Amino acid sequence: MKLSRLALGLSLSAPALLLASPSALAQTLSGTVTNAAGRPLANATVEIEALKRVTSTNELGEFTFSNVKEGDYTLHIFASGFAHLHEHTQVQSDNAEGANFVLARSAIEVIDVHATPMHLSVMESATPVSVLSGETLRRQQAATLGDTLEKLPGVQSNFHGNVASTPIIRGLSGPRVLITQNGLDVSDVSRVGPDHAVASEASTAKQIEVLRGPATLFFGSGAIGGVVNVVDQRVPTSTETRGEFVLETQTVNDQKLGTFNVTTGVDNIAFYADGFYRDSNDYETPVAPDIDDPDGAHVVENSNEESSGFTLGSSYLFDQGYVGVAVERFEREYGVPGHSHGGDTSVFADLEQTKYQLLGEYNFTNDFLQSVHFRAGYTDYEHAEVEGGLVGTTFSNETEELRVELLHKPMAGWRGGISLHYKGSDVFAQGEEAFTPPSEMEMFAVALMEERHFGDFLVQLGARAESVTLDASSVLLPELDAHEHDDEHDHDEHAHDEHEHEGSEFVRQFAVDQEFTPISLSAGVVYTINESYNVGVSLSRSERAPSASELLSFGPHIGTRTYEIGALFDLSEEGEFVLSQTAIDLETANNIDLTFRKTQGDVGFVFNAFYNQVDNYYFQEETGLFAESGHDHDHGEEGHGEEGHDEHSDELPVYLFGSADAILHGFELQVAWQTTDNLKLDFFADYVKARLKDGGALPRTSPMRVGSHVAYTLDNIRADLDITYFAKQDDISTFETETDGYTLVDASITYDIPLGDIDLSVYLSGENLTDEEARVHTSFLKDIAPRPGRNFAFGVRGYF
């Protein structure tokens, strides 16, 4: 297979300054980037890694760095469609010319990751990473973060009625998957329940990064299952004027979307702005969503939304780095499917968030420190669940966060540094469905990350220690009338018993103060077999402190249609809930990742296999009991049948958080084949098996998937076809039902229209073109909210 090549010439010149010493002379580092045919590569990125200086090649493939001191440097050069190149070079006053280097073609897009303090890309790390960016991001973006990412290997969505879907990584979600914005916690309450939307918008993002497997070294114990990092340019690092806009309409829910982002600047001051507006109605389905009413309307009621947001940012740029600040206002009003009370009264969530971020970087010129990166954020989040015009329950989250990363210059060949991290959050819930009491969490952490090349081996090491405190001053333990369902039991008699207990309910109130010290360790090795292949192995031991909802919950959680009780409580032999006498332990994941990659050529692939043993895995166990919800909910209950539903329609099954050892293992495969310059084929597959060590499957485990993507370009036209098969999921826990498999077919066609300085694209896309009935096994609403039916979208997208 013929490789494309990079010709890099280094010309070093110095002015003849008689009064300057030779060691102080500033040199010029320049070169030219070309492809295999000798044609120059424009817009290739060239970075002097030690100096954090970056430039781009011009139309002739040329680049120049001025004022470079004599010494040894590593150049990092990359361009779209090519593998990254890291090459050492030496700057000397007597150099006349440099050597030629090779930049090989890559069928799999190699994208840098912003989530980590050290350089990382999808093809060069022991940690499995996926990145969604560029045209692919715009083509796959959806109203929710989970639905946007679900075509990535190893990532699926819990699909909560098209309005609040969150990502599932390798079978893990909720408090085990951290969602961040530019490396800082998004700080909503989406990890508390599936009916709580993520307060982040994909349509204004530059790229979205997914770190699969434990990413605790960079982000803390809340990332024991992985990290999703949404990257935008809200704190700009360039004064170049550029931007984009999108206008789109969809048929399945009458959605209207408008979004834009723009970066500009004057001298050393850069400015950024973005905004979006989305409005949609209830979405249509291929079948009536209520399985008990096959002749009903083919829409999922209460799945409408209206959301908007804007961000303003500015930064000061200087030779050694930048510093900037941004403020974002995010508002979203969305229905909560399956949460209607009393027949005609719907419930919707009114979400509001204000976020401030301060980001900066400073590159040193001394002999020890190379750079310091800092991120600080403050978030004020609130969402109210509104029923019949009245606020029923209010959730809020006020968070402060600070991350400082100090990177040192190479020492004995080692590159890396130390990370200092603080996060404090005050979570509050009030109302009839506030199943978790108010709590405060505070975390301090220090982490060390180092890497070094030993010939063809790249060794990556890391360690992190945290101090986590969880305080709740008003934890409630009510006397709960929980009971089993008895078909021979007379409902009227039961109702009479309930009435007799109304005046004798007893509630205990007490304070909880928990302290944890999670420790995480990681070691990885990447071996470069030859120019085209590498293999990696990553070992990690990560500890996680349980969340407030896992420990302190005690009440009806309508989003999951369960009555949740936290691990701080236990069920006595007499059938009463009491304080647990079992110690609260850290959840500990021992994970191994094996990776095999082909990085260059017209065919590329990435294969990951993982094995994750999680000790003290916190999950909800079925008690067989039922408790009053306080409302009459118009939906069936998954897992305990339909008979007697009317009789017990105001009751919820009681689930108790417990812990046991669990094992999750599986694989991800991605293959790309650039068959011609115009035609590219992609294939992916993923699988995870999640089970308790002593037997039994974990609930709502993602099914196996196989997918393909075909992209064809010709002049100004691009056509895409996606076919994804979701296998039947029959590996289920005791309270689940099986979910049939299904196949989704999506397609799109785009026509580019150059208009002066604006590149305009008109596109037409179709989703679920076969109108397949598709119920998502990982969804709490799979029986009442299948995926949308056939949908067409028409839009205009512009870049300038």
mmCIF file of N, CA and C in Angstrom, residues 538-642:
data_model
loop_
_atom_site.group_PDB
_atom_site.id
_atom_site.type_symbol
_atom_site.label_atom_id
_atom_site.label_comp_id
_atom_site.label_asym_id
_atom_site.label_seq_id
_atom_site.Cartn_x
_atom_site.Cartn_y
_atom_site.Cartn_z
ATOM 1 N N SER A 538 -4.040 -1.180 29.027
ATOM 2 C CA SER A 538 -4.236 -0.214 30.104
ATOM 3 C C SER A 538 -4.840 -0.933 31.308
ATOM 4 N N LEU A 539 -4.199 -0.750 32.475
ATOM 5 C CA LEU A 539 -4.683 -1.320 33.730
ATOM 6 C C LEU A 539 -5.043 -0.180 34.665
ATOM 7 N N SER A 540 -6.172 -0.294 35.336
ATOM 8 C CA SER A 540 -6.561 0.764 36.271
ATOM 9 C C SER A 540 -7.322 0.175 37.448
ATOM 10 N N ARG A 541 -7.159 0.823 38.565
ATOM 11 C CA ARG A 541 -7.939 0.530 39.771
ATOM 12 C C ARG A 541 -8.538 1.850 40.221
ATOM 13 N N SER A 542 -9.851 1.952 40.146
ATOM 14 C CA SER A 542 -10.529 3.225 40.413
ATOM 15 C C SER A 542 -11.573 3.034 41.502
ATOM 16 N N GLU A 543 -11.609 3.980 42.424
ATOM 17 C CA GLU A 543 -12.579 3.939 43.520
ATOM 18 C C GLU A 543 -13.554 5.098 43.394
ATOM 19 N N ARG A 544 -14.813 4.838 43.801
ATOM 20 C CA ARG A 544 -15.877 5.850 43.695
ATOM 21 C C ARG A 544 -16.670 5.908 44.989
ATOM 22 N N ALA A 545 -16.906 7.131 45.451
ATOM 23 C CA ALA A 545 -17.809 7.329 46.578
ATOM 24 C C ALA A 545 -19.245 7.306 46.077
ATOM 25 N N PRO A 546 -20.152 6.600 46.741
ATOM 26 C CA PRO A 546 -21.542 6.575 46.275
ATOM 27 C C PRO A 546 -22.163 7.964 46.311
ATOM 28 N N SER A 547 -23.101 8.187 45.405
ATOM 29 C CA SER A 547 -23.742 9.493 45.299
ATOM 30 C C SER A 547 -24.820 9.649 46.372
ATOM 31 N N ALA A 548 -25.286 10.887 46.526
ATOM 32 C CA ALA A 548 -26.332 11.170 47.514
ATOM 33 C C ALA A 548 -27.606 10.390 47.204
ATOM 34 N N SER A 549 -27.980 10.285 45.926
ATOM 35 C CA SER A 549 -29.211 9.560 45.583
ATOM 36 C C SER A 549 -29.079 8.074 45.875
ATOM 37 N N GLU A 550 -27.878 7.499 45.696
ATOM 38 C CA GLU A 550 -27.686 6.085 45.994
ATOM 39 C C GLU A 550 -27.723 5.811 47.493
ATOM 40 N N LEU A 551 -27.342 6.787 48.299
ATOM 41 C CA LEU A 551 -27.296 6.596 49.745
ATOM 42 C C LEU A 551 -28.569 7.032 50.453
ATOM 43 N N LEU A 552 -29.101 8.200 50.089
ATOM 44 C CA LEU A 552 -30.083 8.883 50.929
ATOM 45 C C LEU A 552 -31.510 8.859 50.400
ATOM 46 N N SER A 553 -31.740 8.323 49.213
ATOM 47 C CA SER A 553 -33.083 8.359 48.619
ATOM 48 C C SER A 553 -34.101 7.673 49.523
ATOM 49 N N PHE A 554 -35.295 8.265 49.558
ATOM 50 C CA PHE A 554 -36.419 7.623 50.248
ATOM 51 C C PHE A 554 -37.699 8.308 49.778
ATOM 52 N N GLY A 555 -38.247 7.796 48.660
ATOM 53 C CA GLY A 555 -39.477 8.398 48.160
ATOM 54 C C GLY A 555 -39.768 7.967 46.736
ATOM 55 N N PRO A 556 -40.911 8.423 46.206
ATOM 56 C CA PRO A 556 -41.297 8.051 44.841
ATOM 57 C C PRO A 556 -40.465 8.796 43.802
ATOM 58 N N HIS A 557 -39.911 8.049 42.848
ATOM 59 C CA HIS A 557 -39.168 8.632 41.734
ATOM 60 C C HIS A 557 -39.966 8.308 40.480
ATOM 61 N N ILE A 558 -40.781 9.267 40.051
ATOM 62 C CA ILE A 558 -41.715 9.007 38.964
ATOM 63 C C ILE A 558 -40.992 8.834 37.641
ATOM 64 N N GLY A 559 -39.810 9.453 37.498
ATOM 65 C CA GLY A 559 -39.059 9.303 36.260
ATOM 66 C C GLY A 559 -38.680 7.852 35.980
ATOM 67 N N THR A 560 -38.429 7.068 37.034
ATOM 68 C CA THR A 560 -38.120 5.646 36.872
ATOM 69 C C THR A 560 -39.303 4.762 37.217
ATOM 70 N N ARG A 561 -40.403 5.383 37.642
ATOM 71 C CA ARG A 561 -41.617 4.668 38.026
ATOM 72 C C ARG A 561 -41.339 3.650 39.125
ATOM 73 N N THR A 562 -40.545 4.086 40.113
ATOM 74 C CA THR A 562 -40.214 3.240 41.245
ATOM 75 C C THR A 562 -40.254 4.061 42.527
ATOM 76 N N TYR A 563 -40.347 3.365 43.646
ATOM 77 C CA TYR A 563 -40.175 3.970 44.955
ATOM 78 C C TYR A 563 -38.761 3.626 45.394
ATOM 79 N N GLU A 564 -37.865 4.632 45.438
ATOM 80 C CA GLU A 564 -36.446 4.391 45.663
ATOM 81 C C GLU A 564 -36.074 4.580 47.127
ATOM 82 N N ILE A 565 -35.274 3.651 47.630
ATOM 83 C CA ILE A 565 -34.766 3.724 48.997
ATOM 84 C C ILE A 565 -33.261 3.478 48.946
ATOM 85 N N GLY A 566 -32.489 4.389 49.562
ATOM 86 C CA GLY A 566 -31.048 4.370 49.447
ATOM 87 C C GLY A 566 -30.364 3.305 50.276
ATOM 88 N N ALA A 567 -29.054 3.156 50.031
ATOM 89 C CA ALA A 567 -28.259 2.115 50.688
ATOM 90 C C ALA A 567 -28.034 2.403 52.164
ATOM 91 N N LEU A 568 -28.368 3.600 52.630
ATOM 92 C CA LEU A 568 -28.238 3.916 54.047
ATOM 93 C C LEU A 568 -29.313 3.222 54.882
ATOM 94 N N PHE A 569 -30.310 2.653 54.198
ATOM 95 C CA PHE A 569 -31.417 1.992 54.878
ATOM 96 C C PHE A 569 -31.411 0.505 54.536
ATOM 97 N N ASP A 570 -32.177 -0.252 55.318
ATOM 98 C CA ASP A 570 -32.262 -1.686 55.103
ATOM 99 C C ASP A 570 -33.664 -2.155 55.450
ATOM 100 N N LEU A 571 -34.008 -3.337 54.941
ATOM 101 C CA LEU A 571 -35.316 -3.922 55.194
ATOM 102 C C LEU A 571 -35.163 -4.977 56.281
ATOM 103 N N SER A 572 -35.832 -4.760 57.410
ATOM 104 C CA SER A 572 -35.708 -5.669 58.542
ATOM 105 C C SER A 572 -36.510 -6.943 58.307
ATOM 106 N N GLU A 573 -36.302 -7.933 59.170
ATOM 107 C CA GLU A 573 -37.043 -9.184 59.059
ATOM 108 C C GLU A 573 -38.527 -8.980 59.284
ATOM 109 N N GLU A 574 -38.889 -7.928 60.002
ATOM 110 C CA GLU A 574 -40.306 -7.625 60.247
ATOM 111 C C GLU A 574 -40.951 -6.888 59.085
ATOM 112 N N GLY A 575 -40.162 -6.605 58.021
ATOM 113 C CA GLY A 575 -40.725 -5.924 56.862
ATOM 114 C C GLY A 575 -40.747 -4.423 56.992
ATOM 115 N N GLU A 576 -39.964 -3.855 57.921
ATOM 116 C CA GLU A 576 -39.897 -2.411 58.098
ATOM 117 C C GLU A 576 -38.526 -1.907 57.636
ATOM 118 N N PHE A 577 -38.512 -0.673 57.155
ATOM 119 C CA PHE A 577 -37.258 -0.069 56.722
ATOM 120 C C PHE A 577 -36.609 0.641 57.904
ATOM 121 N N VAL A 578 -35.326 0.290 58.144
ATOM 122 C CA VAL A 578 -34.580 0.820 59.283
ATOM 123 C C VAL A 578 -33.222 1.284 58.777
ATOM 124 N N LEU A 579 -32.489 1.978 59.656
ATOM 125 C CA LEU A 579 -31.124 2.360 59.304
ATOM 126 C C LEU A 579 -30.256 1.111 59.161
ATOM 127 N N SER A 580 -29.461 1.095 58.097
ATOM 128 C CA SER A 580 -28.611 -0.063 57.845
ATOM 129 C C SER A 580 -27.435 -0.083 58.816
ATOM 130 N N GLN A 581 -27.071 -1.272 59.244
ATOM 131 C CA GLN A 581 -25.915 -1.446 60.116
ATOM 132 C C GLN A 581 -24.665 -1.841 59.328
ATOM 133 N N THR A 582 -24.811 -1.930 57.995
ATOM 134 C CA THR A 582 -23.691 -2.293 57.138
ATOM 135 C C THR A 582 -22.882 -1.052 56.780
ATOM 136 N N ALA A 583 -21.575 -1.177 56.852
ATOM 137 C CA ALA A 583 -20.712 -0.041 56.529
ATOM 138 C C ALA A 583 -20.853 0.339 55.053
ATOM 139 N N ILE A 584 -20.795 1.647 54.778
ATOM 140 C CA ILE A 584 -20.860 2.151 53.408
ATOM 141 C C ILE A 584 -19.456 2.105 52.822
ATOM 142 N N ASP A 585 -19.272 1.264 51.807
ATOM 143 C CA ASP A 585 -17.952 1.068 51.222
ATOM 144 C C ASP A 585 -17.829 1.805 49.899
ATOM 145 N N LEU A 586 -16.589 2.042 49.516
ATOM 146 C CA LEU A 586 -16.313 2.604 48.201
ATOM 147 C C LEU A 586 -16.579 1.561 47.120
ATOM 148 N N GLU A 587 -17.051 2.025 45.985
ATOM 149 C CA GLU A 587 -17.176 1.162 44.819
ATOM 150 C C GLU A 587 -15.818 1.128 44.116
ATOM 151 N N THR A 588 -15.308 -0.049 43.835
ATOM 152 C CA THR A 588 -13.953 -0.195 43.299
ATOM 153 C C THR A 588 -13.989 -0.959 41.987
ATOM 154 N N ALA A 589 -13.450 -0.337 40.921
ATOM 155 C CA ALA A 589 -13.406 -0.954 39.601
ATOM 156 C C ALA A 589 -11.967 -1.333 39.268
ATOM 157 N N ASN A 590 -11.772 -2.603 38.927
ATOM 158 C CA ASN A 590 -10.484 -3.090 38.444
ATOM 159 C C ASN A 590 -10.647 -3.404 36.967
ATOM 160 N N ASN A 591 -10.058 -2.557 36.122
ATOM 161 C CA ASN A 591 -10.353 -2.589 34.696
ATOM 162 C C ASN A 591 -9.089 -2.854 33.883
ATOM 163 N N ILE A 592 -9.237 -3.686 32.844
ATOM 164 C CA ILE A 592 -8.159 -3.897 31.887
ATOM 165 C C ILE A 592 -8.710 -3.661 30.489
ATOM 166 N N ASP A 593 -7.965 -2.891 29.700
ATOM 167 C CA ASP A 593 -8.315 -2.598 28.308
ATOM 168 C C ASP A 593 -7.197 -3.083 27.410
ATOM 169 N N LEU A 594 -7.559 -3.806 26.356
ATOM 170 C CA LEU A 594 -6.606 -4.219 25.332
ATOM 171 C C LEU A 594 -7.025 -3.579 24.018
ATOM 172 N N THR A 595 -6.078 -2.959 23.336
ATOM 173 C CA THR A 595 -6.375 -2.218 22.108
ATOM 174 C C THR A 595 -5.415 -2.638 21.003
ATOM 175 N N PHE A 596 -5.957 -2.874 19.809
ATOM 176 C CA PHE A 596 -5.153 -3.179 18.628
ATOM 177 C C PHE A 596 -5.624 -2.256 17.514
ATOM 178 N N ARG A 597 -4.683 -1.508 16.906
ATOM 179 C CA ARG A 597 -5.058 -0.473 15.936
ATOM 180 C C ARG A 597 -4.201 -0.549 14.687
ATOM 181 N N LYS A 598 -4.832 -0.287 13.562
ATOM 182 C CA LYS A 598 -4.124 -0.026 12.308
ATOM 183 C C LYS A 598 -4.313 1.448 12.019
ATOM 184 N N THR A 599 -3.233 2.193 12.036
ATOM 185 C CA THR A 599 -3.312 3.651 12.065
ATOM 186 C C THR A 599 -3.117 4.310 10.721
ATOM 187 N N GLN A 600 -2.598 3.576 9.730
ATOM 188 C CA GLN A 600 -2.255 4.211 8.460
ATOM 189 C C GLN A 600 -2.787 3.394 7.288
ATOM 190 N N GLY A 601 -2.944 4.078 6.164
ATOM 191 C CA GLY A 601 -3.351 3.405 4.944
ATOM 192 C C GLY A 601 -4.813 3.622 4.618
ATOM 193 N N ASP A 602 -5.246 2.997 3.520
ATOM 194 C CA ASP A 602 -6.630 3.137 3.066
ATOM 195 C C ASP A 602 -7.603 2.338 3.918
ATOM 196 N N VAL A 603 -7.087 1.378 4.685
ATOM 197 C CA VAL A 603 -7.913 0.612 5.626
ATOM 198 C C VAL A 603 -7.348 0.825 7.021
ATOM 199 N N GLY A 604 -8.204 1.195 7.943
ATOM 200 C CA GLY A 604 -7.802 1.362 9.329
ATOM 201 C C GLY A 604 -8.814 0.714 10.248
ATOM 202 N N PHE A 605 -8.366 0.320 11.431
ATOM 203 C CA PHE A 605 -9.307 -0.256 12.383
ATOM 204 C C PHE A 605 -8.828 -0.010 13.804
ATOM 205 N N VAL A 606 -9.792 -0.078 14.723
ATOM 206 C CA VAL A 606 -9.525 -0.015 16.158
ATOM 207 C C VAL A 606 -10.359 -1.106 16.815
ATOM 208 N N PHE A 607 -9.693 -1.992 17.543
ATOM 209 C CA PHE A 607 -10.395 -3.051 18.276
ATOM 210 C C PHE A 607 -10.042 -2.923 19.745
ATOM 211 N N ASN A 608 -11.066 -2.810 20.589
ATOM 212 C CA ASN A 608 -10.886 -2.730 22.038
ATOM 213 C C ASN A 608 -11.612 -3.893 22.696
ATOM 214 N N ALA A 609 -10.943 -4.541 23.629
ATOM 215 C CA ALA A 609 -11.583 -5.544 24.483
ATOM 216 C C ALA A 609 -11.356 -5.119 25.928
ATOM 217 N N PHE A 610 -12.378 -5.243 26.761
ATOM 218 C CA PHE A 610 -12.258 -4.782 28.137
ATOM 219 C C PHE A 610 -12.862 -5.791 29.104
ATOM 220 N N TYR A 611 -12.332 -5.761 30.321
ATOM 221 C CA TYR A 611 -12.843 -6.580 31.414
ATOM 222 C C TYR A 611 -12.824 -5.706 32.657
ATOM 223 N N ASN A 612 -13.981 -5.539 33.279
ATOM 224 C CA ASN A 612 -14.120 -4.616 34.398
ATOM 225 C C ASN A 612 -14.812 -5.334 35.551
ATOM 226 N N GLN A 613 -14.064 -5.582 36.614
ATOM 227 C CA GLN A 613 -14.653 -6.168 37.815
ATOM 228 C C GLN A 613 -14.882 -5.055 38.832
ATOM 229 N N VAL A 614 -16.134 -4.857 39.216
ATOM 230 C CA VAL A 614 -16.503 -3.770 40.109
ATOM 231 C C VAL A 614 -16.941 -4.357 41.443
ATOM 232 N N ASP A 615 -16.169 -4.096 42.466
ATOM 233 C CA ASP A 615 -16.517 -4.535 43.817
ATOM 234 C C ASP A 615 -17.421 -3.499 44.467
ATOM 235 N N ASN A 616 -18.397 -3.976 45.243
ATOM 236 C CA ASN A 616 -19.377 -3.108 45.914
ATOM 237 C C ASN A 616 -20.125 -2.240 44.900
ATOM 238 N N TYR A 617 -20.560 -2.859 43.833
ATOM 239 C CA TYR A 617 -21.316 -2.167 42.787
ATOM 240 C C TYR A 617 -22.716 -1.837 43.334
ATOM 241 N N TYR A 618 -23.041 -0.534 43.344
ATOM 242 C CA TYR A 618 -24.329 -0.088 43.870
ATOM 243 C C TYR A 618 -25.396 -0.165 42.778
ATOM 244 N N PHE A 619 -26.498 -0.839 43.089
ATOM 245 C CA PHE A 619 -27.590 -0.972 42.133
ATOM 246 C C PHE A 619 -28.885 -1.189 42.905
ATOM 247 N N GLN A 620 -29.995 -1.047 42.197
ATOM 248 C CA GLN A 620 -31.306 -1.180 42.821
ATOM 249 C C GLN A 620 -31.775 -2.628 42.787
ATOM 250 N N GLU A 621 -32.165 -3.138 43.956
ATOM 251 C CA GLU A 621 -32.669 -4.498 44.064
ATOM 252 C C GLU A 621 -34.174 -4.469 44.298
ATOM 253 N N GLU A 622 -34.880 -5.387 43.645
ATOM 254 C CA GLU A 622 -36.323 -5.490 43.805
ATOM 255 C C GLU A 622 -36.638 -6.080 45.171
ATOM 256 N N THR A 623 -37.566 -5.452 45.890
ATOM 257 C CA THR A 623 -37.967 -5.962 47.203
ATOM 258 C C THR A 623 -39.234 -6.799 47.149
ATOM 259 N N GLY A 624 -40.000 -6.704 46.062
ATOM 260 C CA GLY A 624 -41.287 -7.376 45.981
ATOM 261 C C GLY A 624 -42.400 -6.617 46.670
ATOM 262 N N LEU A 625 -42.086 -5.437 47.212
ATOM 263 C CA LEU A 625 -43.068 -4.611 47.907
ATOM 264 C C LEU A 625 -43.530 -3.466 47.029
ATOM 265 N N PHE A 626 -44.683 -2.879 47.420
ATOM 266 C CA PHE A 626 -45.244 -1.735 46.708
ATOM 267 C C PHE A 626 -45.642 -0.672 47.724
ATOM 268 N N ALA A 627 -45.536 0.592 47.290
ATOM 269 C CA ALA A 627 -45.859 1.712 48.168
ATOM 270 C C ALA A 627 -46.634 2.754 47.389
ATOM 271 N N GLU A 628 -47.382 3.559 48.131
ATOM 272 C CA GLU A 628 -48.195 4.597 47.500
ATOM 273 C C GLU A 628 -47.295 5.655 46.862
ATOM 274 N N SER A 629 -47.661 6.052 45.633
ATOM 275 C CA SER A 629 -46.893 7.077 44.937
ATOM 276 C C SER A 629 -47.347 8.480 45.287
ATOM 277 N N GLY A 630 -48.588 8.597 45.748
ATOM 278 C CA GLY A 630 -49.147 9.921 46.004
ATOM 279 C C GLY A 630 -49.882 10.487 44.816
ATOM 280 N N HIS A 631 -49.829 9.764 43.663
ATOM 281 C CA HIS A 631 -50.508 10.213 42.449
ATOM 282 C C HIS A 631 -51.086 9.013 41.734
ATOM 283 N N ASP A 632 -51.995 9.267 40.835
ATOM 284 C CA ASP A 632 -52.537 8.253 39.952
ATOM 285 C C ASP A 632 -51.892 8.449 38.594
ATOM 286 N N HIS A 633 -50.949 7.569 38.202
ATOM 287 C CA HIS A 633 -50.173 7.736 36.986
ATOM 288 C C HIS A 633 -50.766 6.916 35.865
ATOM 289 N N ASP A 634 -50.861 7.539 34.727
ATOM 290 C CA ASP A 634 -51.484 6.906 33.575
ATOM 291 C C ASP A 634 -50.461 6.167 32.735
ATOM 292 N N HIS A 635 -49.954 5.051 33.253
ATOM 293 C CA HIS A 635 -49.061 4.233 32.461
ATOM 294 C C HIS A 635 -48.977 2.858 33.085
ATOM 295 N N GLY A 636 -48.543 1.899 32.305
ATOM 296 C CA GLY A 636 -48.292 0.564 32.817
ATOM 297 C C GLY A 636 -46.969 0.523 33.528
ATOM 298 N N GLU A 637 -46.790 -0.501 34.365
ATOM 299 C CA GLU A 637 -45.537 -0.675 35.089
ATOM 300 C C GLU A 637 -44.758 -1.827 34.493
ATOM 301 N N GLU A 638 -43.548 -1.555 34.107
ATOM 302 C CA GLU A 638 -42.701 -2.600 33.532
ATOM 303 C C GLU A 638 -42.257 -3.546 34.627
ATOM 304 N N GLY A 639 -42.367 -4.831 34.338
ATOM 305 C CA GLY A 639 -41.753 -5.801 35.217
ATOM 306 C C GLY A 639 -42.689 -6.439 36.204
ATOM 307 N N HIS A 640 -43.933 -5.992 36.373
ATOM 308 C CA HIS A 640 -44.815 -6.700 37.290
ATOM 309 C C HIS A 640 -46.203 -6.871 36.696
ATOM 310 N N GLY A 641 -46.272 -6.927 35.371
ATOM 311 C CA GLY A 641 -47.500 -7.328 34.719
ATOM 312 C C GLY A 641 -48.526 -6.258 34.638
ATOM 313 N N GLU A 642 -49.593 -6.530 33.883
ATOM 314 C CA GLU A 642 -50.654 -5.561 33.686
ATOM 315 C C GLU A 642 -51.909 -5.902 34.475
#
